[in-house]
Amino acid sequence: MQSEELTLLEVPEPEAIRDWATENGILILAHSYQDGFLQEAAHFVGDSLELARKAASAGADAICFAGVHFMAETAKILCPDARVFVPDMDAGCSLAESCKAEDLIRYQEHLTKKLGKRPVTIAYVNCTAAVKAACDIICTSGNARQVVESVPEDQPILFVPDKHLGGWLNETLGIDMILWDGACEVHELFSVETLNVMKAENPGSIVLSHPECPKPVRDASDHILGTAGMLKMVKAAQGETFLIGTEANLIYRFEKEAPQNTYLPAPGASCACNICPYMALNTPEKLWKCLHERGPEVTVAAEHMEPARRSLQRMLDIV
Ligand code: SF4
């Protein structure tokens, strides 16, 4: 017991953690918003869509998901036979929390009466399994346009839970979806005033913002892209300076995969960068412990599994 406790205290290098997980049949997935150590320890790093696809195709018996709770739930829904572990069960998400399934169902009923027909509900993937089960189709920031465009024009659409992503889609597609009043607390912190100061200090820089940012920040940006779209753009660029308007840990991945450019985190209103406090709950120590203890384990209520899987599958069939 003593030596086991000692082993857990002594966290090995990321490569050794990955090798240990491989030998013990555990696939480590890490979101791009995790810090560099956790990204290095993972077998695969990606955004929500990439990790959802990887979870669905990997055929793993056990997955350790370094991300937040709804992402681990998504892996469980797509791989029902796999056990899914998380380093910290408290790693939640303010955006997912802003939309409770019971409130969504009540609002859907209200809109159905008001409109005389049930609206199609599109849920951004940053939501709980119960919300995925209550909606019709899922989207990510990278494929949201295609998903919205797949709905017949005469159908009213309710978009949940992110009002900024929904607002950006309404603006760019010239439509009028009904928006849930949710937001990500990290992206809401970006400030157009401080961004403009930073742009002036870095003439010629290119501003990339996530669609979860508020409209004034989006309007001051050169490109509005999901994380996969940002990665594609920086890989194709040579010697540019990018101001990055999303969670600052993504820069670790950019510097690794496209080191020819310079990356600066766009500032929040009162801090130099924006780090997701929920993602930050996952630490190397907790990852190492989670792998050894095979827990905590994420489960999804039986009644949510199949309807949530259908909503995810509709998205995967489109993109
Ligand atoms: S960055 Fe925002 S949307 Fe992403 S997990 Fe953190 S709180 Fe949720």
GROMACS .gro file of N, CA and C in nm, residues 114-259:
model
  438
  114LYS      N    1  -4.724   2.791  -2.881
  114LYS     CA    2  -4.720   2.928  -2.935
  114LYS      C    3  -4.710   2.928  -3.087
  115LEU      N    4  -4.626   2.840  -3.143
  115LEU     CA    5  -4.599   2.841  -3.288
  115LEU      C    6  -4.695   2.752  -3.366
  116GLY      N    7  -4.766   2.664  -3.294
  116GLY     CA    8  -4.856   2.572  -3.363
  116GLY      C    9  -4.783   2.455  -3.425
  117LYS      N   10  -4.654   2.446  -3.408
  117LYS     CA   11  -4.575   2.330  -3.451
  117LYS      C   12  -4.449   2.320  -3.366
  118ARG      N   13  -4.402   2.199  -3.351
  118ARG     CA   14  -4.286   2.179  -3.264
  118ARG      C   15  -4.160   2.229  -3.336
  119PRO      N   16  -4.081   2.316  -3.272
  119PRO     CA   17  -3.957   2.359  -3.338
  119PRO      C   18  -3.854   2.246  -3.337
  120VAL      N   19  -3.768   2.246  -3.438
  120VAL     CA   20  -3.654   2.154  -3.437
  120VAL      C   21  -3.554   2.209  -3.335
  121THR      N   22  -3.509   2.126  -3.242
  121THR     CA   23  -3.412   2.173  -3.144
  121THR      C   24  -3.273   2.127  -3.184
  122ILE      N   25  -3.185   2.226  -3.206
  122ILE     CA   26  -3.043   2.197  -3.233
  122ILE      C   27  -2.965   2.230  -3.107
  123ALA      N   28  -2.888   2.134  -3.058
  123ALA     CA   29  -2.808   2.158  -2.937
  123ALA      C   30  -2.661   2.156  -2.972
  124TYR      N   31  -2.594   2.264  -2.935
  124TYR     CA   32  -2.447   2.267  -2.940
  124TYR      C   33  -2.399   2.153  -2.849
  125VAL      N   34  -2.291   2.087  -2.888
  125VAL     CA   35  -2.246   1.967  -2.817
  125VAL      C   36  -2.213   1.994  -2.670
  126ASN      N   37  -2.190   2.120  -2.634
  126ASN     CA   38  -2.158   2.155  -2.495
  126ASN      C   39  -2.286   2.156  -2.412
  127CYS      N   40  -2.342   2.038  -2.389
  127CYS     CA   41  -2.465   2.025  -2.311
  127CYS      C   42  -2.467   1.886  -2.249
  128THR      N   43  -2.554   1.867  -2.152
  128THR     CA   44  -2.558   1.739  -2.081
  128THR      C   45  -2.620   1.629  -2.169
  129ALA      N   46  -2.602   1.506  -2.126
  129ALA     CA   47  -2.662   1.392  -2.198
  129ALA      C   48  -2.814   1.405  -2.198
  130ALA      N   49  -2.872   1.454  -2.088
  130ALA     CA   50  -3.018   1.468  -2.081
  130ALA      C   51  -3.068   1.569  -2.184
  131VAL      N   52  -2.992   1.676  -2.206
  131VAL     CA   53  -3.030   1.776  -2.308
  131VAL      C   54  -3.010   1.716  -2.449
  132LYS      N   55  -2.902   1.643  -2.467
  132LYS     CA   56  -2.883   1.578  -2.598
  132LYS      C   57  -3.001   1.486  -2.629
  133ALA      N   58  -3.052   1.419  -2.524
  133ALA     CA   59  -3.164   1.327  -2.544
  133ALA      C   60  -3.292   1.404  -2.578
  134ALA      N   61  -3.305   1.527  -2.528
  134ALA     CA   62  -3.427   1.605  -2.549
  134ALA      C   63  -3.425   1.686  -2.677
  135CYS      N   64  -3.312   1.688  -2.748
  135CYS     CA   65  -3.305   1.769  -2.871
  135CYS      C   66  -3.313   1.678  -2.994
  136ASP      N   67  -3.310   1.739  -3.112
  136ASP     CA   68  -3.324   1.661  -3.235
  136ASP      C   69  -3.190   1.632  -3.300
  137ILE      N   70  -3.099   1.727  -3.291
  137ILE     CA   71  -2.969   1.709  -3.357
  137ILE      C   72  -2.865   1.792  -3.284
  138ILE      N   73  -2.742   1.740  -3.285
  138ILE     CA   74  -2.631   1.807  -3.217
  138ILE      C   75  -2.546   1.879  -3.324
  139CYS      N   76  -2.472   1.981  -3.281
  139CYS     CA   77  -2.372   2.040  -3.368
  139CYS      C   78  -2.250   2.078  -3.285
  140THR      N   79  -2.140   2.105  -3.351
  140THR     CA   80  -2.022   2.163  -3.285
  140THR      C   81  -2.002   2.302  -3.346
  141SER      N   82  -1.904   2.376  -3.295
  141SER     CA   83  -1.880   2.509  -3.352
  141SER      C   84  -1.829   2.495  -3.495
  142GLY      N   85  -1.762   2.384  -3.524
  142GLY     CA   86  -1.705   2.364  -3.658
  142GLY      C   87  -1.807   2.325  -3.763
  143ASN      N   88  -1.916   2.259  -3.722
  143ASN     CA   89  -2.011   2.212  -3.825
  143ASN      C   90  -2.150   2.274  -3.809
  144ALA      N   91  -2.163   2.374  -3.719
  144ALA     CA   92  -2.295   2.429  -3.687
  144ALA      C   93  -2.368   2.480  -3.811
  145ARG      N   94  -2.295   2.545  -3.901
  145ARG     CA   95  -2.361   2.600  -4.021
  145ARG      C   96  -2.424   2.489  -4.103
  146GLN      N   97  -2.347   2.381  -4.125
  146GLN     CA   98  -2.400   2.270  -4.206
  146GLN      C   99  -2.520   2.205  -4.138
  147VAL      N  100  -2.514   2.192  -4.007
  147VAL     CA  101  -2.625   2.129  -3.934
  147VAL      C  102  -2.750   2.217  -3.945
  148VAL      N  103  -2.734   2.348  -3.924
  148VAL     CA  104  -2.850   2.438  -3.932
  148VAL      C  105  -2.907   2.436  -4.075
  149GLU      N  106  -2.817   2.436  -4.174
  149GLU     CA  107  -2.864   2.437  -4.313
  149GLU      C  108  -2.932   2.307  -4.353
  150SER      N  109  -2.916   2.201  -4.275
  150SER     CA  110  -2.980   2.074  -4.307
  150SER      C  111  -3.129   2.073  -4.267
  151VAL      N  112  -3.170   2.174  -4.190
  151VAL     CA  113  -3.310   2.181  -4.147
  151VAL      C  114  -3.391   2.254  -4.254
  152PRO      N  115  -3.507   2.199  -4.296
  152PRO     CA  116  -3.589   2.268  -4.397
  152PRO      C  117  -3.621   2.412  -4.356
  153GLU      N  118  -3.621   2.503  -4.454
  153GLU     CA  119  -3.633   2.647  -4.425
  153GLU      C  120  -3.762   2.684  -4.352
  154ASP      N  121  -3.871   2.607  -4.376
  154ASP     CA  122  -3.999   2.645  -4.315
  154ASP      C  123  -4.012   2.595  -4.170
  155GLN      N  124  -3.907   2.530  -4.119
  155GLN     CA  125  -3.912   2.477  -3.983
  155GLN      C  126  -3.859   2.579  -3.883
  156PRO      N  127  -3.936   2.614  -3.779
  156PRO     CA  128  -3.876   2.696  -3.674
  156PRO      C  129  -3.767   2.616  -3.601
  157ILE      N  130  -3.663   2.687  -3.562
  157ILE     CA  131  -3.551   2.619  -3.493
  157ILE      C  132  -3.528   2.683  -3.357
  158LEU      N  133  -3.513   2.598  -3.257
  158LEU     CA  134  -3.469   2.643  -3.125
  158LEU      C  135  -3.324   2.600  -3.112
  159PHE      N  136  -3.235   2.696  -3.084
  159PHE     CA  137  -3.091   2.666  -3.074
  159PHE      C  138  -3.049   2.680  -2.927
  160VAL      N  139  -2.988   2.575  -2.872
  160VAL     CA  140  -2.945   2.577  -2.732
  160VAL      C  141  -2.802   2.526  -2.723
  161PRO      N  142  -2.725   2.549  -2.615
  161PRO     CA  143  -2.755   2.648  -2.512
  161PRO      C  144  -2.681   2.780  -2.534
  162ASP      N  145  -2.595   2.792  -2.637
  162ASP     CA  146  -2.508   2.909  -2.645
  162ASP      C  147  -2.568   3.022  -2.730
  163LYS      N  148  -2.601   3.133  -2.665
  163LYS     CA  149  -2.666   3.244  -2.737
  163LYS      C  150  -2.568   3.313  -2.832
  164HIS      N  151  -2.438   3.309  -2.802
  164HIS     CA  152  -2.342   3.378  -2.890
  164HIS      C  153  -2.320   3.298  -3.019
  165LEU      N  154  -2.300   3.168  -3.006
  165LEU     CA  155  -2.288   3.084  -3.126
  165LEU      C  156  -2.417   3.092  -3.208
  166GLY      N  157  -2.532   3.084  -3.140
  166GLY     CA  158  -2.660   3.094  -3.210
  166GLY      C  159  -2.677   3.229  -3.277
  167GLY      N  160  -2.636   3.336  -3.208
  167GLY     CA  161  -2.647   3.471  -3.265
  167GLY      C  162  -2.559   3.486  -3.388
  168TRP      N  163  -2.440   3.429  -3.381
  168TRP     CA  164  -2.348   3.435  -3.495
  168TRP      C  165  -2.407   3.360  -3.615
  169LEU      N  166  -2.471   3.246  -3.589
  169LEU     CA  167  -2.534   3.170  -3.698
  169LEU      C  168  -2.650   3.249  -3.758
  170ASN      N  169  -2.730   3.312  -3.672
  170ASN     CA  170  -2.841   3.394  -3.723
  170ASN      C  171  -2.789   3.504  -3.813
  171GLU      N  172  -2.680   3.571  -3.768
  171GLU     CA  173  -2.622   3.683  -3.847
  171GLU      C  174  -2.569   3.633  -3.981
  172THR      N  175  -2.489   3.527  -3.978
  172THR     CA  176  -2.419   3.487  -4.100
  172THR      C  177  -2.511   3.415  -4.198
  173LEU      N  178  -2.613   3.348  -4.148
  173LEU     CA  179  -2.703   3.274  -4.238
  173LEU      C  180  -2.830   3.354  -4.269
  174GLY      N  181  -2.847   3.469  -4.204
  174GLY     CA  182  -2.966   3.552  -4.229
  174GLY      C  183  -3.093   3.481  -4.186
  175ILE      N  184  -3.089   3.413  -4.072
  175ILE     CA  185  -3.207   3.341  -4.023
  175ILE      C  186  -3.243   3.394  -3.884
  176ASP      N  187  -3.349   3.336  -3.827
  176ASP     CA  188  -3.400   3.391  -3.702
  176ASP      C  189  -3.432   3.277  -3.604
  177MET      N  190  -3.330   3.200  -3.571
  177MET     CA  191  -3.352   3.090  -3.477
  177MET      C  192  -3.387   3.148  -3.339
  178ILE      N  193  -3.465   3.075  -3.265
  178ILE     CA  194  -3.493   3.113  -3.125
  178ILE      C  195  -3.374   3.066  -3.042
  179LEU      N  196  -3.319   3.155  -2.959
  179LEU     CA  197  -3.195   3.124  -2.888
  179LEU      C  198  -3.217   3.103  -2.739
  180TRP      N  199  -3.155   3.003  -2.686
  180TRP     CA  200  -3.149   2.982  -2.541
  180TRP      C  201  -3.052   3.085  -2.482
  181ASP      N  202  -3.079   3.127  -2.360
  181ASP     CA  203  -2.997   3.235  -2.302
  181ASP      C  204  -2.877   3.179  -2.222
  182GLY      N  205  -2.792   3.101  -2.286
  182GLY     CA  206  -2.676   3.044  -2.217
  182GLY      C  207  -2.547   3.100  -2.275
  183ALA      N  208  -2.439   3.089  -2.198
  183ALA     CA  209  -2.308   3.138  -2.245
  183ALA      C  210  -2.196   3.068  -2.170
  184CYS      N  211  -2.080   3.067  -2.233
  184CYS     CA  212  -1.960   3.013  -2.170
  184CYS      C  213  -1.893   3.125  -2.090
  185GLU      N  214  -1.866   3.100  -1.964
  185GLU     CA  215  -1.812   3.207  -1.880
  185GLU      C  216  -1.670   3.247  -1.922
  186VAL      N  217  -1.598   3.157  -1.988
  186VAL     CA  218  -1.462   3.188  -2.032
  186VAL      C  219  -1.467   3.284  -2.152
  187HIS      N  220  -1.543   3.249  -2.253
  187HIS     CA  221  -1.550   3.333  -2.373
  187HIS      C  222  -1.620   3.466  -2.346
  188GLU      N  223  -1.710   3.468  -2.249
  188GLU     CA  224  -1.777   3.594  -2.215
  188GLU      C  225  -1.680   3.696  -2.156
  189LEU      N  226  -1.566   3.647  -2.105
  189LEU     CA  227  -1.469   3.738  -2.043
  189LEU      C  228  -1.387   3.817  -2.143
  190PHE      N  229  -1.385   3.774  -2.268
  190PHE     CA  230  -1.307   3.851  -2.365
  190PHE      C  231  -1.365   3.991  -2.379
  191SER      N  232  -1.275   4.086  -2.391
  191SER     CA  233  -1.318   4.226  -2.393
  191SER      C  234  -1.272   4.293  -2.522
  192VAL      N  235  -1.364   4.359  -2.590
  192VAL     CA  236  -1.327   4.425  -2.715
  192VAL      C  237  -1.231   4.542  -2.690
  193GLU      N  238  -1.246   4.607  -2.576
  193GLU     CA  239  -1.158   4.722  -2.547
  193GLU      C  240  -1.013   4.675  -2.536
  194THR      N  241  -0.990   4.571  -2.457
  194THR     CA  242  -0.851   4.525  -2.440
  194THR      C  243  -0.801   4.457  -2.568
  195LEU      N  244  -0.892   4.395  -2.642
  195LEU     CA  245  -0.852   4.335  -2.770
  195LEU      C  246  -0.804   4.443  -2.866
  196ASN      N  247  -0.875   4.556  -2.870
  196ASN     CA  248  -0.835   4.664  -2.960
  196ASN      C  249  -0.699   4.723  -2.921
  197VAL      N  250  -0.672   4.729  -2.791
  197VAL     CA  251  -0.540   4.777  -2.745
  197VAL      C  252  -0.433   4.680  -2.795
  198MET      N  253  -0.461   4.551  -2.782
  198MET     CA  254  -0.362   4.451  -2.822
  198MET      C  255  -0.339   4.452  -2.974
  199LYS      N  256  -0.446   4.476  -3.048
  199LYS     CA  257  -0.432   4.485  -3.195
  199LYS      C  258  -0.342   4.603  -3.231
  200ALA      N  259  -0.362   4.715  -3.160
  200ALA     CA  260  -0.280   4.834  -3.188
  200ALA      C  261  -0.134   4.810  -3.153
  201GLU      N  262  -0.110   4.729  -3.050
  201GLU     CA  263   0.027   4.698  -3.009
  201GLU      C  264   0.094   4.596  -3.103
  202ASN      N  265   0.012   4.526  -3.180
  202ASN     CA  266   0.065   4.422  -3.271
  202ASN      C  267   0.013   4.445  -3.412
  203PRO      N  268   0.059   4.553  -3.477
  203PRO     CA  269   0.008   4.583  -3.611
  203PRO      C  270   0.034   4.466  -3.707
  204GLY      N  271  -0.066   4.438  -3.789
  204GLY     CA  272  -0.051   4.329  -3.885
  204GLY      C  273  -0.092   4.194  -3.829
  205SER      N  274  -0.125   4.191  -3.701
  205SER     CA  275  -0.166   4.062  -3.642
  205SER      C  276  -0.305   4.023  -3.693
  206ILE      N  277  -0.334   3.894  -3.683
  206ILE     CA  278  -0.462   3.840  -3.731
  206ILE      C  279  -0.539   3.790  -3.609
  207VAL      N  280  -0.663   3.838  -3.594
  207VAL     CA  281  -0.742   3.799  -3.476
  207VAL      C  282  -0.835   3.682  -3.513
  208LEU      N  283  -0.819   3.572  -3.441
  208LEU     CA  284  -0.907   3.456  -3.457
  208LEU      C  285  -0.994   3.446  -3.333
  209SER      N  286  -1.125   3.446  -3.350
  209SER     CA  287  -1.214   3.435  -3.234
  209SER      C  288  -1.308   3.317  -3.250
  210HIS      N  289  -1.341   3.260  -3.136
  210HIS     CA  290  -1.436   3.150  -3.133
  210HIS      C  291  -1.578   3.206  -3.139
  211PRO      N  292  -1.671   3.137  -3.205
  211PRO     CA  293  -1.808   3.191  -3.210
  211PRO      C  294  -1.879   3.197  -3.075
  212GLU      N  295  -1.821   3.138  -2.970
  212GLU     CA  296  -1.878   3.154  -2.836
  212GLU      C  297  -1.848   3.292  -2.778
  213CYS      N  298  -1.764   3.373  -2.846
  213CYS     CA  299  -1.735   3.508  -2.798
  213CYS      C  300  -1.854   3.600  -2.822
  214PRO      N  301  -1.871   3.701  -2.738
  214PRO     CA  302  -1.979   3.800  -2.760
  214PRO      C  303  -1.961   3.875  -2.891
  215LYS      N  304  -2.072   3.928  -2.942
  215LYS     CA  305  -2.071   3.993  -3.074
  215LYS      C  306  -1.966   4.104  -3.090
  216PRO      N  307  -1.949   4.196  -2.991
  216PRO     CA  308  -1.848   4.301  -3.011
  216PRO      C  309  -1.707   4.244  -3.035
  217VAL      N  310  -1.674   4.134  -2.970
  217VAL     CA  311  -1.544   4.071  -2.990
  217VAL      C  312  -1.539   4.006  -3.128
  218ARG      N  313  -1.648   3.940  -3.165
  218ARG     CA  314  -1.651   3.879  -3.300
  218ARG      C  315  -1.635   3.986  -3.407
  219ASP      N  316  -1.704   4.098  -3.387
  219ASP     CA  317  -1.699   4.205  -3.488
  219ASP      C  318  -1.559   4.265  -3.502
  220ALA      N  319  -1.479   4.256  -3.395
  220ALA     CA  320  -1.343   4.312  -3.399
  220ALA      C  321  -1.241   4.207  -3.446
  221SER      N  322  -1.289   4.091  -3.489
  221SER     CA  323  -1.199   3.981  -3.527
  221SER      C  324  -1.189   3.968  -3.679
  222ASP      N  325  -1.079   3.906  -3.723
  222ASP     CA  326  -1.064   3.883  -3.867
  222ASP      C  327  -1.134   3.755  -3.911
  223HIS      N  328  -1.134   3.654  -3.824
  223HIS     CA  329  -1.197   3.526  -3.859
  223HIS      C  330  -1.267   3.471  -3.736
  224ILE      N  331  -1.387   3.416  -3.756
  224ILE     CA  332  -1.461   3.348  -3.649
  224ILE      C  333  -1.456   3.199  -3.681
  225LEU      N  334  -1.389   3.124  -3.597
  225LEU     CA  335  -1.367   2.982  -3.629
  225LEU      C  336  -1.374   2.897  -3.503
  226GLY      N  337  -1.418   2.772  -3.521
  226GLY     CA  338  -1.405   2.674  -3.415
  226GLY      C  339  -1.257   2.634  -3.403
  227THR      N  340  -1.225   2.552  -3.304
  227THR     CA  341  -1.084   2.522  -3.280
  227THR      C  342  -1.020   2.448  -3.397
  228ALA      N  343  -1.094   2.357  -3.461
  228ALA     CA  344  -1.037   2.283  -3.575
  228ALA      C  345  -1.011   2.379  -3.692
  229GLY      N  346  -1.103   2.474  -3.713
  229GLY     CA  347  -1.085   2.572  -3.820
  229GLY      C  348  -0.965   2.662  -3.793
  230MET      N  349  -0.945   2.699  -3.666
  230MET     CA  350  -0.828   2.781  -3.630
  230MET      C  351  -0.699   2.704  -3.659
  231LEU      N  352  -0.698   2.577  -3.620
  231LEU     CA  353  -0.578   2.496  -3.639
  231LEU      C  354  -0.542   2.486  -3.788
  232LYS      N  355  -0.645   2.467  -3.870
  232LYS     CA  356  -0.623   2.457  -4.015
  232LYS      C  357  -0.562   2.588  -4.068
  233MET      N  358  -0.616   2.700  -4.019
  233MET     CA  359  -0.567   2.829  -4.068
  233MET      C  360  -0.422   2.855  -4.027
  234VAL      N  361  -0.389   2.828  -3.900
  234VAL     CA  362  -0.252   2.859  -3.856
  234VAL      C  363  -0.151   2.765  -3.921
  235LYS      N  364  -0.192   2.642  -3.950
  235LYS     CA  365  -0.100   2.549  -4.017
  235LYS      C  366  -0.066   2.597  -4.158
  236ALA      N  367  -0.162   2.663  -4.221
  236ALA     CA  368  -0.141   2.709  -4.359
  236ALA      C  369  -0.066   2.843  -4.363
  237ALA      N  370  -0.052   2.910  -4.248
  237ALA     CA  371   0.011   3.042  -4.246
  237ALA      C  372   0.162   3.031  -4.224
  238GLN      N  373   0.234   3.136  -4.266
  238GLN     CA  374   0.381   3.138  -4.251
  238GLN      C  375   0.422   3.269  -4.185
  239GLY      N  376   0.480   3.261  -4.067
  239GLY     CA  377   0.537   3.379  -4.003
  239GLY      C  378   0.437   3.486  -3.963
  240GLU      N  379   0.314   3.448  -3.939
  240GLU     CA  380   0.212   3.546  -3.897
  240GLU      C  381   0.207   3.556  -3.745
  241THR      N  382   0.147   3.666  -3.698
  241THR     CA  383   0.118   3.679  -3.555
  241THR      C  384  -0.034   3.670  -3.538
  242PHE      N  385  -0.077   3.575  -3.457
  242PHE     CA  386  -0.220   3.555  -3.436
  242PHE      C  387  -0.257   3.593  -3.292
  243LEU      N  388  -0.366   3.668  -3.278
  243LEU     CA  389  -0.425   3.692  -3.146
  243LEU      C  390  -0.540   3.593  -3.133
  244ILE      N  391  -0.534   3.511  -3.029
  244ILE     CA  392  -0.625   3.397  -3.020
  244ILE      C  393  -0.737   3.422  -2.920
  245GLY      N  394  -0.858   3.434  -2.969
  245GLY     CA  395  -0.975   3.461  -2.885
  245GLY      C  396  -1.049   3.334  -2.850
  246THR      N  397  -0.981   3.247  -2.778
  246THR     CA  398  -1.048   3.130  -2.720
  246THR      C  399  -0.962   3.083  -2.604
  247GLU      N  400  -0.995   2.970  -2.544
  247GLU     CA  401  -0.923   2.922  -2.427
  247GLU      C  402  -0.773   2.914  -2.459
  248ALA      N  403  -0.692   2.970  -2.369
  248ALA     CA  404  -0.552   2.994  -2.402
  248ALA      C  405  -0.467   2.867  -2.415
  249ASN      N  406  -0.511   2.755  -2.358
  249ASN     CA  407  -0.431   2.633  -2.371
  249ASN      C  408  -0.425   2.582  -2.515
  250LEU      N  409  -0.517   2.627  -2.598
  250LEU     CA  410  -0.513   2.585  -2.739
  250LEU      C  411  -0.382   2.628  -2.804
  251ILE      N  412  -0.323   2.733  -2.751
  251ILE     CA  413  -0.197   2.784  -2.807
  251ILE      C  414  -0.086   2.679  -2.797
  252TYR      N  415  -0.091   2.596  -2.694
  252TYR     CA  416   0.011   2.490  -2.682
  252TYR      C  417   0.008   2.401  -2.808
  253ARG      N  418  -0.114   2.368  -2.851
  253ARG     CA  419  -0.128   2.282  -2.970
  253ARG      C  420  -0.081   2.355  -3.096
  254PHE      N  421  -0.114   2.484  -3.105
  254PHE     CA  422  -0.070   2.562  -3.221
  254PHE      C  423   0.083   2.567  -3.227
  255GLU      N  424   0.144   2.594  -3.112
  255GLU     CA  425   0.291   2.607  -3.111
  255GLU      C  426   0.358   2.475  -3.145
  256LYS      N  427   0.292   2.367  -3.113
  256LYS     CA  428   0.349   2.235  -3.144
  256LYS      C  429   0.329   2.200  -3.292
  257GLU      N  430   0.209   2.227  -3.344
  257GLU     CA  431   0.177   2.182  -3.479
  257GLU      C  432   0.202   2.288  -3.587
  258ALA      N  433   0.214   2.412  -3.546
  258ALA     CA  434   0.243   2.519  -3.644
  258ALA      C  435   0.339   2.620  -3.580
  259PRO      N  436   0.464   2.577  -3.550
  259PRO     CA  437   0.556   2.663  -3.475
  259PRO      C  438   0.610   2.781  -3.555
   0.00000   0.00000   0.00000
